[in-house]
Amino acid sequence: MRELAARLGVNANTVAAAYRILRERGVIETAGRRGSRIRPKPATTGREQLRVEVPPGGRDLSTGNPDPALLPLLAPALAAAAEQGDRVPVRYGDDPVDAELARLARAELDADGVPAGPLTVTSGSLDAVERVLAAHLRPGDTVAVEDPGWGSLLDLVPALGLHTAPVGVDDDGPRADDLRRALESGARALIVTDRAQNPTGASVTATRARALRAVLRDHPGTLLVEDDHGHGIVDLPLHPLAGVTRHWAFVRSAAKAYGPDLRLAVLTGDPVTVDRVRGRQRLGPGWVSLLLQRAVAHLWTHGAVDRAAVAEAYRARRAGLVDALAERGVVAHGRSGMNVWVPVPDETGAIARLLHRGWAVAPGARFRLASPQAVRITVSPLAEEDIAPLADAVAAAVRPSLARAYG
């Protein structure tokens, strides 16, 4: 910095301030004694841009959307919420969390073993994660993230001026040894998807949860964020990690089970974390619409979604595709949720060959940091008669003899 200040003829403090602004805006990244460098792409350049154009008449299996046929009708819930709002209008200064929504959410969290803690509501899972990270971390801090992992999250972390430390994932969740290495290397936070992990379908097992808790106990200062967006569409039990560290947050959204347009997630955590999130929220949007909160509470209380039936529908499609691929010598992953992850030797070639056969899948580059190449297939649009022709197309695109090497 002193050298640059002398070359430009400005004060060293000016250069230091410029570096800080560039780092906070995600233009540069710093690596201690190794210095600073320009990021390979702007933090605001989203992985969502890595989309595949679906040819006319093609089938789009790339979106990650739920099956519309499994989503409830929203009109009755919205009408009931509006009627309640007409009787008791919302005023500035009211409690930002609907009491009935909080009661229902807390009961389910208790049943799943999530520790007691205050509760608030955010505009979806990603909003919750962003607010929690901003409440505790500063630009330059490192966050341990799943690899492969949710593409939007992998964009969000650097957009906040933070670094990512990849933690490998298998069918049972994040690998404990990888997490230990990340934390010992200085990662200050960990983000975990408990079930229906995007893109692999991983679900944290009881054994893996014990191993991850053991690692976290050795690093009690780690900020732990858990995302359980699969609640309501998964038939596997939850094994939460919450409470092991001093600061933690546990998030559940309504999007996958009740519809993506329901931008609502319930957030619980330690008192300091939730208080900071609420405080910052008051300075921006103020609160998530009570009309929306009451509509979600109505959906919950009136059994608008048959959770067991929805979970079974997605399970049958995933298992059908995974089994059909296995019969054709192709390794695939998908323990829970609505996606199947297929390792491939060449993403570009596999996607092109599938497009030629009329199937559009998501490139693994949207979800990867350092993990091997793969493609993600969303099973939501599939019918039983689609499984065999899709498996044939994937097998031809992947070249099974090479795909086995990724198992």
Tab-separated table of N, CA, C and O in Angstrom, residues 13-119:
chain	number	residue	atom	x	y	z
A	13	ASN	N	-3.269	6.368	3.754
A	13	ASN	CA	-4.600	6.089	4.295
A	13	ASN	C	-5.655	6.065	3.186
A	13	ASN	O	-6.639	5.322	3.261
A	14	THR	N	-5.446	6.877	2.156
A	14	THR	CA	-6.371	6.885	1.019
A	14	THR	C	-6.342	5.542	0.293
A	14	THR	O	-7.380	4.989	-0.078
A	15	VAL	N	-5.151	5.019	0.089
A	15	VAL	CA	-5.014	3.718	-0.563
A	15	VAL	C	-5.647	2.620	0.292
A	15	VAL	O	-6.360	1.742	-0.216
A	16	ALA	N	-5.405	2.676	1.596
A	16	ALA	CA	-5.983	1.673	2.494
A	16	ALA	C	-7.506	1.709	2.434
A	16	ALA	O	-8.172	0.667	2.416
A	17	ALA	N	-8.071	2.923	2.398
A	17	ALA	CA	-9.530	3.053	2.321
A	17	ALA	C	-10.056	2.501	1.002
A	17	ALA	O	-11.106	1.844	0.956
A	18	ALA	N	-9.317	2.751	-0.082
A	18	ALA	CA	-9.739	2.241	-1.388
A	18	ALA	C	-9.731	0.715	-1.412
A	18	ALA	O	-10.664	0.080	-1.928
A	19	TYR	N	-8.686	0.123	-0.854
A	19	TYR	CA	-8.624	-1.341	-0.770
A	19	TYR	C	-9.805	-1.876	0.024
A	19	TYR	O	-10.421	-2.887	-0.336
A	20	ARG	N	-10.125	-1.209	1.134
A	20	ARG	CA	-11.222	-1.680	1.978
A	20	ARG	C	-12.552	-1.639	1.221
A	20	ARG	O	-13.336	-2.590	1.268
A	21	ILE	N	-12.801	-0.559	0.492
A	21	ILE	CA	-14.036	-0.435	-0.266
A	21	ILE	C	-14.121	-1.506	-1.356
A	21	ILE	O	-15.164	-2.145	-1.554
A	22	LEU	N	-13.003	-1.723	-2.062
A	22	LEU	CA	-12.992	-2.747	-3.113
A	22	LEU	C	-13.245	-4.130	-2.534
A	22	LEU	O	-13.932	-4.959	-3.140
A	23	ARG	N	-12.674	-4.399	-1.362
A	23	ARG	CA	-12.876	-5.701	-0.716
A	23	ARG	C	-14.325	-5.865	-0.285
A	23	ARG	O	-14.944	-6.914	-0.490
A	24	GLU	N	-14.901	-4.822	0.321
A	24	GLU	CA	-16.278	-4.902	0.799
A	24	GLU	C	-17.267	-5.066	-0.343
A	24	GLU	O	-18.326	-5.665	-0.179
A	25	ARG	N	-16.926	-4.512	-1.508
A	25	ARG	CA	-17.827	-4.631	-2.663
A	25	ARG	C	-17.564	-5.894	-3.469
A	25	ARG	O	-18.204	-6.125	-4.499
A	26	GLY	N	-16.635	-6.719	-3.026
A	26	GLY	CA	-16.384	-7.990	-3.697
A	26	GLY	C	-15.578	-7.895	-4.963
A	26	GLY	O	-15.521	-8.844	-5.742
A	27	VAL	N	-14.910	-6.760	-5.215
A	27	VAL	CA	-14.112	-6.611	-6.431
A	27	VAL	C	-12.761	-7.290	-6.283
A	27	VAL	O	-12.242	-7.884	-7.225
A	28	ILE	N	-12.172	-7.203	-5.080
A	28	ILE	CA	-10.895	-7.866	-4.812
A	28	ILE	C	-11.066	-8.822	-3.653
A	28	ILE	O	-12.024	-8.730	-2.879
A	29	GLU	N	-10.133	-9.736	-3.529
A	29	GLU	CA	-10.090	-10.627	-2.376
A	29	GLU	C	-8.682	-10.624	-1.824
A	29	GLU	O	-7.706	-10.525	-2.566
A	30	THR	N	-8.581	-10.699	-0.500
A	30	THR	CA	-7.286	-10.643	0.160
A	30	THR	C	-6.929	-12.001	0.721
A	30	THR	O	-7.800	-12.778	1.110
A	31	ALA	N	-5.651	-12.283	0.764
A	31	ALA	CA	-5.161	-13.583	1.243
A	31	ALA	C	-3.946	-13.389	2.138
A	31	ALA	O	-2.889	-13.986	1.925
A	32	GLY	N	-4.070	-12.508	3.121
A	32	GLY	CA	-3.000	-12.315	4.096
A	32	GLY	C	-1.698	-11.873	3.453
A	32	GLY	O	-1.673	-10.939	2.653
A	33	ARG	N	-0.617	-12.572	3.778
A	33	ARG	CA	0.703	-12.197	3.253
A	33	ARG	C	0.835	-12.424	1.754
A	33	ARG	O	1.757	-11.912	1.127
A	34	ARG	N	-0.087	-13.198	1.187
A	34	ARG	CA	-0.037	-13.418	-0.263
A	34	ARG	C	-0.604	-12.231	-1.030
A	34	ARG	O	-0.607	-12.226	-2.254
A	35	GLY	N	-1.114	-11.251	-0.310
A	35	GLY	CA	-1.556	-10.025	-0.951
A	35	GLY	C	-2.990	-10.065	-1.414
A	35	GLY	O	-3.767	-10.945	-1.037
A	36	SER	N	-3.358	-9.081	-2.241
A	36	SER	CA	-4.717	-8.939	-2.756
A	36	SER	C	-4.728	-9.174	-4.254
A	36	SER	O	-3.738	-8.918	-4.944
A	37	ARG	N	-5.871	-9.622	-4.759
A	37	ARG	CA	-5.990	-9.813	-6.202
A	37	ARG	C	-7.432	-9.577	-6.610
A	37	ARG	O	-8.368	-9.716	-5.805
A	38	ILE	N	-7.623	-9.241	-7.868
A	38	ILE	CA	-8.965	-9.021	-8.388
A	38	ILE	C	-9.672	-10.368	-8.481
A	38	ILE	O	-9.091	-11.367	-8.910
A	39	ARG	N	-10.941	-10.380	-8.054
A	39	ARG	CA	-11.720	-11.615	-8.153
A	39	ARG	C	-11.850	-12.036	-9.611
A	39	ARG	O	-11.899	-11.196	-10.514
A	40	PRO	N	-11.912	-13.348	-9.883
A	40	PRO	CA	-12.012	-13.814	-11.270
A	40	PRO	C	-13.272	-13.336	-11.975
A	40	PRO	O	-13.320	-13.257	-13.186
A	41	LYS	N	-14.336	-13.035	-11.216
A	41	LYS	CA	-15.533	-12.435	-11.798
A	41	LYS	C	-16.212	-11.626	-10.713
A	41	LYS	O	-16.030	-11.885	-9.513
A	42	PRO	N	-16.996	-10.614	-11.079
A	42	PRO	CA	-17.645	-9.787	-10.061
A	42	PRO	C	-18.535	-10.615	-9.155
A	42	PRO	O	-19.151	-11.592	-9.590
A	43	ALA	N	-18.604	-10.238	-7.862
A	43	ALA	CA	-19.429	-10.988	-6.920
A	43	ALA	C	-20.901	-10.948	-7.284
A	43	ALA	O	-21.677	-11.795	-6.870
A	44	THR	N	-21.300	-9.951	-8.068
A	44	THR	CA	-22.701	-9.831	-8.444
A	44	THR	C	-23.044	-10.628	-9.693
A	44	THR	O	-24.185	-10.636	-10.134
A	45	THR	N	-22.051	-11.269	-10.298
A	45	THR	CA	-22.315	-12.120	-11.459
A	45	THR	C	-22.804	-13.468	-10.969
A	45	THR	O	-22.040	-14.265	-10.434
A	46	GLY	N	-24.086	-13.747	-11.127
A	46	GLY	CA	-24.678	-14.931	-10.529
A	46	GLY	C	-24.446	-16.205	-11.306
A	46	GLY	O	-24.337	-16.199	-12.535
A	47	ARG	N	-24.411	-17.311	-10.581
A	47	ARG	CA	-24.313	-18.619	-11.218
A	47	ARG	C	-25.589	-18.951	-11.984
A	47	ARG	O	-25.588	-19.851	-12.824
A	48	GLU	N	-26.673	-18.239	-11.663
A	48	GLU	CA	-27.914	-18.476	-12.387
A	48	GLU	C	-27.761	-18.179	-13.874
A	48	GLU	O	-28.573	-18.609	-14.692
A	49	GLN	N	-26.733	-17.397	-14.228
A	49	GLN	CA	-26.505	-17.115	-15.639
A	49	GLN	C	-26.063	-18.363	-16.408
A	49	GLN	O	-26.133	-18.393	-17.638
A	50	LEU	N	-25.601	-19.378	-15.663
A	50	LEU	CA	-25.171	-20.623	-16.309
A	50	LEU	C	-26.393	-21.499	-16.583
A	50	LEU	O	-26.535	-22.609	-16.072
A	51	ARG	N	-27.299	-20.984	-17.363
A	51	ARG	CA	-28.519	-21.704	-17.694
A	51	ARG	C	-28.407	-22.350	-19.066
A	51	ARG	O	-27.594	-21.949	-19.896
A	52	VAL	N	-29.255	-23.332	-19.287
A	52	VAL	CA	-29.292	-24.035	-20.561
A	52	VAL	C	-30.558	-23.629	-21.299
A	52	VAL	O	-31.657	-23.641	-20.723
A	53	GLU	N	-30.410	-23.246	-22.551
A	53	GLU	CA	-31.572	-22.910	-23.372
A	53	GLU	C	-32.281	-24.202	-23.781
A	53	GLU	O	-31.677	-25.086	-24.390
A	54	VAL	N	-33.564	-24.282	-23.465
A	54	VAL	CA	-34.332	-25.486	-23.766
A	54	VAL	C	-34.809	-25.421	-25.214
A	54	VAL	O	-35.458	-24.459	-25.616
A	55	PRO	N	-34.492	-26.420	-26.019
A	55	PRO	CA	-34.914	-26.394	-27.429
A	55	PRO	C	-36.430	-26.564	-27.529
A	55	PRO	O	-37.069	-27.095	-26.613
A	56	PRO	N	-37.027	-26.106	-28.630
A	56	PRO	CA	-38.468	-26.292	-28.831
A	56	PRO	C	-38.854	-27.761	-28.698
A	56	PRO	O	-38.222	-28.647	-29.288
A	57	GLY	N	-39.849	-28.006	-27.886
A	57	GLY	CA	-40.288	-29.378	-27.667
A	57	GLY	C	-39.464	-30.144	-26.649
A	57	GLY	O	-39.766	-31.304	-26.354
A	58	GLY	N	-38.412	-29.510	-26.093
A	58	GLY	CA	-37.557	-30.183	-25.111
A	58	GLY	C	-38.176	-30.189	-23.728
A	58	GLY	O	-39.114	-29.435	-23.432
A	59	ARG	N	-37.658	-31.033	-22.870
A	59	ARG	CA	-38.113	-31.131	-21.477
A	59	ARG	C	-37.101	-30.439	-20.583
A	59	ARG	O	-35.899	-30.750	-20.621
A	60	ASP	N	-37.575	-29.518	-19.752
A	60	ASP	CA	-36.691	-28.737	-18.888
A	60	ASP	C	-36.609	-29.383	-17.514
A	60	ASP	O	-37.567	-29.339	-16.738
A	61	LEU	N	-35.461	-29.982	-17.210
A	61	LEU	CA	-35.213	-30.609	-15.906
A	61	LEU	C	-34.107	-29.857	-15.160
A	61	LEU	O	-33.406	-30.435	-14.342
A	62	SER	N	-33.983	-28.566	-15.433
A	62	SER	CA	-32.847	-27.810	-14.903
A	62	SER	C	-33.216	-26.804	-13.825
A	62	SER	O	-32.342	-26.211	-13.208
A	63	THR	N	-34.504	-26.589	-13.560
A	63	THR	CA	-34.907	-25.411	-12.784
A	63	THR	C	-34.837	-25.570	-11.276
A	63	THR	O	-34.674	-24.595	-10.558
A	64	GLY	N	-35.037	-26.781	-10.760
A	64	GLY	CA	-35.099	-26.953	-9.315
A	64	GLY	C	-36.441	-26.578	-8.722
A	64	GLY	O	-36.580	-26.483	-7.495
A	65	ASN	N	-37.454	-26.381	-9.563
A	65	ASN	CA	-38.781	-26.012	-9.070
A	65	ASN	C	-39.557	-27.231	-8.579
A	65	ASN	O	-39.400	-28.334	-9.113
A	66	PRO	N	-40.454	-27.040	-7.593
A	66	PRO	CA	-41.327	-28.140	-7.186
A	66	PRO	C	-42.380	-28.427	-8.249
A	66	PRO	O	-42.612	-27.622	-9.151
A	67	ASP	N	-43.025	-29.562	-8.135
A	67	ASP	CA	-44.093	-29.951	-9.043
A	67	ASP	C	-45.341	-29.129	-8.707
A	67	ASP	O	-45.863	-29.229	-7.599
A	68	PRO	N	-45.849	-28.307	-9.649
A	68	PRO	CA	-47.041	-27.501	-9.347
A	68	PRO	C	-48.224	-28.340	-8.887
A	68	PRO	O	-49.056	-27.866	-8.099
A	69	ALA	N	-48.314	-29.591	-9.370
A	69	ALA	CA	-49.437	-30.448	-8.994
A	69	ALA	C	-49.399	-30.829	-7.516
A	69	ALA	O	-50.426	-31.242	-6.950
A	70	LEU	N	-48.227	-30.693	-6.885
A	70	LEU	CA	-48.089	-31.044	-5.468
A	70	LEU	C	-48.197	-29.828	-4.551
A	70	LEU	O	-48.092	-29.971	-3.328
A	71	LEU	N	-48.386	-28.647	-5.128
A	71	LEU	CA	-48.501	-27.421	-4.331
A	71	LEU	C	-49.972	-27.134	-4.023
A	71	LEU	O	-50.854	-27.437	-4.827
A	72	PRO	N	-50.260	-26.518	-2.882
A	72	PRO	CA	-51.652	-26.234	-2.521
A	72	PRO	C	-52.174	-24.988	-3.230
A	72	PRO	O	-51.408	-24.152	-3.713
A	73	LEU	N	-53.507	-24.859	-3.283
A	73	LEU	CA	-54.136	-23.633	-3.748
A	73	LEU	C	-53.996	-22.567	-2.658
A	73	LEU	O	-54.264	-22.825	-1.482
A	74	LEU	N	-53.564	-21.373	-3.051
A	74	LEU	CA	-53.285	-20.323	-2.071
A	74	LEU	C	-54.485	-19.424	-1.800
A	74	LEU	O	-54.527	-18.745	-0.768
A	75	ALA	N	-55.439	-19.388	-2.706
A	75	ALA	CA	-56.547	-18.438	-2.577
A	75	ALA	C	-57.299	-18.565	-1.245
A	75	ALA	O	-57.557	-17.551	-0.587
A	76	PRO	N	-57.677	-19.787	-0.802
A	76	PRO	CA	-58.409	-19.876	0.465
A	76	PRO	C	-57.599	-19.350	1.654
A	76	PRO	O	-58.148	-18.661	2.529
A	77	ALA	N	-56.298	-19.656	1.678
A	77	ALA	CA	-55.464	-19.200	2.792
A	77	ALA	C	-55.310	-17.690	2.773
A	77	ALA	O	-55.365	-17.025	3.817
A	78	LEU	N	-55.112	-17.106	1.591
A	78	LEU	CA	-54.961	-15.658	1.488
A	78	LEU	C	-56.260	-14.952	1.852
A	78	LEU	O	-56.254	-13.899	2.494
A	79	ALA	N	-57.387	-15.530	1.444
A	79	ALA	CA	-58.677	-14.929	1.789
A	79	ALA	C	-58.912	-14.957	3.296
A	79	ALA	O	-59.377	-13.966	3.878
A	80	ALA	N	-58.580	-16.079	3.922
A	80	ALA	CA	-58.751	-16.171	5.380
A	80	ALA	C	-57.847	-15.184	6.093
A	80	ALA	O	-58.250	-14.554	7.082
A	81	ALA	N	-56.599	-15.041	5.606
A	81	ALA	CA	-55.668	-14.093	6.224
A	81	ALA	C	-56.144	-12.660	6.036
A	81	ALA	O	-56.043	-11.825	6.947
A	82	ALA	N	-56.686	-12.343	4.855
A	82	ALA	CA	-57.184	-10.991	4.598
A	82	ALA	C	-58.379	-10.674	5.480
A	82	ALA	O	-58.511	-9.546	6.004
A	83	GLU	N	-59.240	-11.656	5.679
A	83	GLU	CA	-60.400	-11.444	6.547
A	83	GLU	C	-59.961	-11.162	7.982
A	83	GLU	O	-60.487	-10.261	8.646
A	84	GLN	N	-58.967	-11.901	8.434
A	84	GLN	CA	-58.435	-11.667	9.785
A	84	GLN	C	-57.813	-10.273	9.872
A	84	GLN	O	-57.978	-9.556	10.866
A	85	GLY	N	-57.087	-9.865	8.805
A	85	GLY	CA	-56.476	-8.549	8.797
A	85	GLY	C	-57.495	-7.428	8.782
A	85	GLY	O	-57.273	-6.353	9.346
A	86	ASP	N	-58.650	-7.667	8.135
A	86	ASP	CA	-59.708	-6.650	8.121
A	86	ASP	C	-60.297	-6.458	9.512
A	86	ASP	O	-60.677	-5.340	9.893
A	87	ARG	N	-60.386	-7.561	10.265
A	87	ARG	CA	-60.933	-7.456	11.622
A	87	ARG	C	-59.975	-6.747	12.551
A	87	ARG	O	-60.375	-5.923	13.386
A	88	VAL	N	-58.669	-7.077	12.443
A	88	VAL	CA	-57.647	-6.484	13.312
A	88	VAL	C	-56.508	-5.980	12.429
A	88	VAL	O	-55.543	-6.702	12.173
A	89	PRO	N	-56.606	-4.745	11.917
A	89	PRO	CA	-55.572	-4.225	11.009
A	89	PRO	C	-54.201	-4.162	11.682
A	89	PRO	O	-54.092	-3.911	12.886
A	90	VAL	N	-53.158	-4.401	10.888
A	90	VAL	CA	-51.785	-4.314	11.375
A	90	VAL	C	-51.397	-2.846	11.515
A	90	VAL	O	-51.709	-2.018	10.649
A	91	ARG	N	-50.689	-2.527	12.617
A	91	ARG	CA	-50.230	-1.166	12.859
A	91	ARG	C	-48.716	-1.165	13.033
A	91	ARG	O	-48.126	-2.168	13.417
A	92	TYR	N	-48.090	-0.014	12.737
A	92	TYR	CA	-46.677	0.138	13.031
A	92	TYR	C	-46.453	-0.101	14.520
A	92	TYR	O	-47.220	0.382	15.362
A	93	GLY	N	-45.412	-0.841	14.825
A	93	GLY	CA	-45.105	-1.124	16.228
A	93	GLY	C	-45.666	-2.432	16.727
A	93	GLY	O	-45.337	-2.863	17.839
A	94	ASP	N	-46.535	-3.103	15.913
A	94	ASP	CA	-47.047	-4.407	16.320
A	94	ASP	C	-45.921	-5.446	16.298
A	94	ASP	O	-44.878	-5.245	15.666
A	95	ASP	N	-46.143	-6.556	16.974
A	95	ASP	CA	-45.178	-7.660	16.951
A	95	ASP	C	-44.986	-8.095	15.502
A	95	ASP	O	-45.967	-8.371	14.794
A	96	PRO	N	-43.740	-8.165	15.018
A	96	PRO	CA	-43.509	-8.513	13.610
A	96	PRO	C	-43.730	-9.981	13.282
A	96	PRO	O	-43.623	-10.376	12.111
A	97	VAL	N	-44.036	-10.809	14.282
A	97	VAL	CA	-44.254	-12.236	14.053
A	97	VAL	C	-45.667	-12.596	14.494
A	97	VAL	O	-46.070	-12.302	15.622
A	98	ASP	N	-46.417	-13.217	13.588
A	98	ASP	CA	-47.762	-13.655	13.921
A	98	ASP	C	-47.720	-14.712	15.014
A	98	ASP	O	-46.956	-15.682	14.934
A	99	ALA	N	-48.541	-14.539	16.027
A	99	ALA	CA	-48.491	-15.417	17.202
A	99	ALA	C	-48.819	-16.861	16.844
A	99	ALA	O	-48.189	-17.800	17.345
A	100	GLU	N	-49.823	-17.081	15.972
A	100	GLU	CA	-50.198	-18.437	15.608
A	100	GLU	C	-49.106	-19.104	14.783
A	100	GLU	O	-48.787	-20.287	14.981
A	101	LEU	N	-48.505	-18.365	13.850
A	101	LEU	CA	-47.394	-18.914	13.073
A	101	LEU	C	-46.248	-19.316	13.991
A	101	LEU	O	-45.660	-20.398	13.849
A	102	ALA	N	-45.926	-18.450	14.955
A	102	ALA	CA	-44.835	-18.746	15.883
A	102	ALA	C	-45.149	-19.982	16.713
A	102	ALA	O	-44.274	-20.833	16.941
A	103	ARG	N	-46.385	-20.107	17.160
A	103	ARG	CA	-46.764	-21.266	17.978
A	103	ARG	C	-46.624	-22.558	17.185
A	103	ARG	O	-46.059	-23.551	17.674
A	104	LEU	N	-47.139	-22.552	15.961
A	104	LEU	CA	-47.065	-23.753	15.129
A	104	LEU	C	-45.622	-24.105	14.781
A	104	LEU	O	-45.219	-25.274	14.842
A	105	ALA	N	-44.836	-23.100	14.413
A	105	ALA	CA	-43.443	-23.345	14.049
A	105	ALA	C	-42.652	-23.877	15.234
A	105	ALA	O	-41.857	-24.822	15.098
A	106	ARG	N	-42.880	-23.278	16.397
A	106	ARG	CA	-42.122	-23.700	17.583
A	106	ARG	C	-42.453	-25.136	17.972
A	106	ARG	O	-41.556	-25.907	18.376
A	107	ALA	N	-43.717	-25.516	17.823
A	107	ALA	CA	-44.110	-26.889	18.159
A	107	ALA	C	-43.394	-27.895	17.262
A	107	ALA	O	-42.925	-28.945	17.729
A	108	GLU	N	-43.289	-27.585	15.974
A	108	GLU	CA	-42.612	-28.512	15.064
A	108	GLU	C	-41.106	-28.521	15.300
A	108	GLU	O	-40.460	-29.562	15.188
A	109	LEU	N	-40.545	-27.370	15.610
A	109	LEU	CA	-39.111	-27.322	15.920
A	109	LEU	C	-38.812	-28.140	17.172
A	109	LEU	O	-37.810	-28.868	17.227
A	110	ASP	N	-39.666	-28.012	18.174
A	110	ASP	CA	-39.487	-28.795	19.406
A	110	ASP	C	-39.547	-30.285	19.102
A	110	ASP	O	-38.735	-31.076	19.618
A	111	ALA	N	-40.515	-30.680	18.272
A	111	ALA	CA	-40.673	-32.099	17.942
A	111	ALA	C	-39.461	-32.651	17.205
A	111	ALA	O	-39.145	-33.844	17.318
A	112	ASP	N	-38.765	-31.783	16.470
A	112	ASP	CA	-37.594	-32.217	15.701
A	112	ASP	C	-36.285	-32.050	16.461
A	112	ASP	O	-35.203	-32.275	15.895
A	113	GLY	N	-36.351	-31.628	17.706
A	113	GLY	CA	-35.143	-31.540	18.519
A	113	GLY	C	-34.321	-30.289	18.308
A	113	GLY	O	-33.147	-30.243	18.701
A	114	VAL	N	-34.905	-29.258	17.704
A	114	VAL	CA	-34.194	-27.984	17.548
A	114	VAL	C	-34.245	-27.241	18.873
A	114	VAL	O	-35.322	-27.086	19.452
A	115	PRO	N	-33.122	-26.776	19.403
A	115	PRO	CA	-33.112	-26.142	20.724
A	115	PRO	C	-34.053	-24.943	20.797
A	115	PRO	O	-34.357	-24.290	19.796
A	116	ALA	N	-34.507	-24.665	22.009
A	116	ALA	CA	-35.365	-23.505	22.237
A	116	ALA	C	-34.593	-22.222	21.948
A	116	ALA	O	-33.393	-22.134	22.180
A	117	GLY	N	-35.291	-21.250	21.432
A	117	GLY	CA	-34.682	-19.964	21.133
A	117	GLY	C	-35.740	-19.014	20.612
A	117	GLY	O	-36.827	-19.449	20.200
A	118	PRO	N	-35.479	-17.726	20.620
A	118	PRO	CA	-36.432	-16.769	20.060
A	118	PRO	C	-36.638	-17.030	18.582
A	118	PRO	O	-35.838	-17.713	17.937
A	119	LEU	N	-37.729	-16.485	18.040
A	119	LEU	CA	-38.110	-16.795	16.668
A	119	LEU	C	-38.464	-15.514	15.926
A	119	LEU	O	-39.068	-14.600	16.487
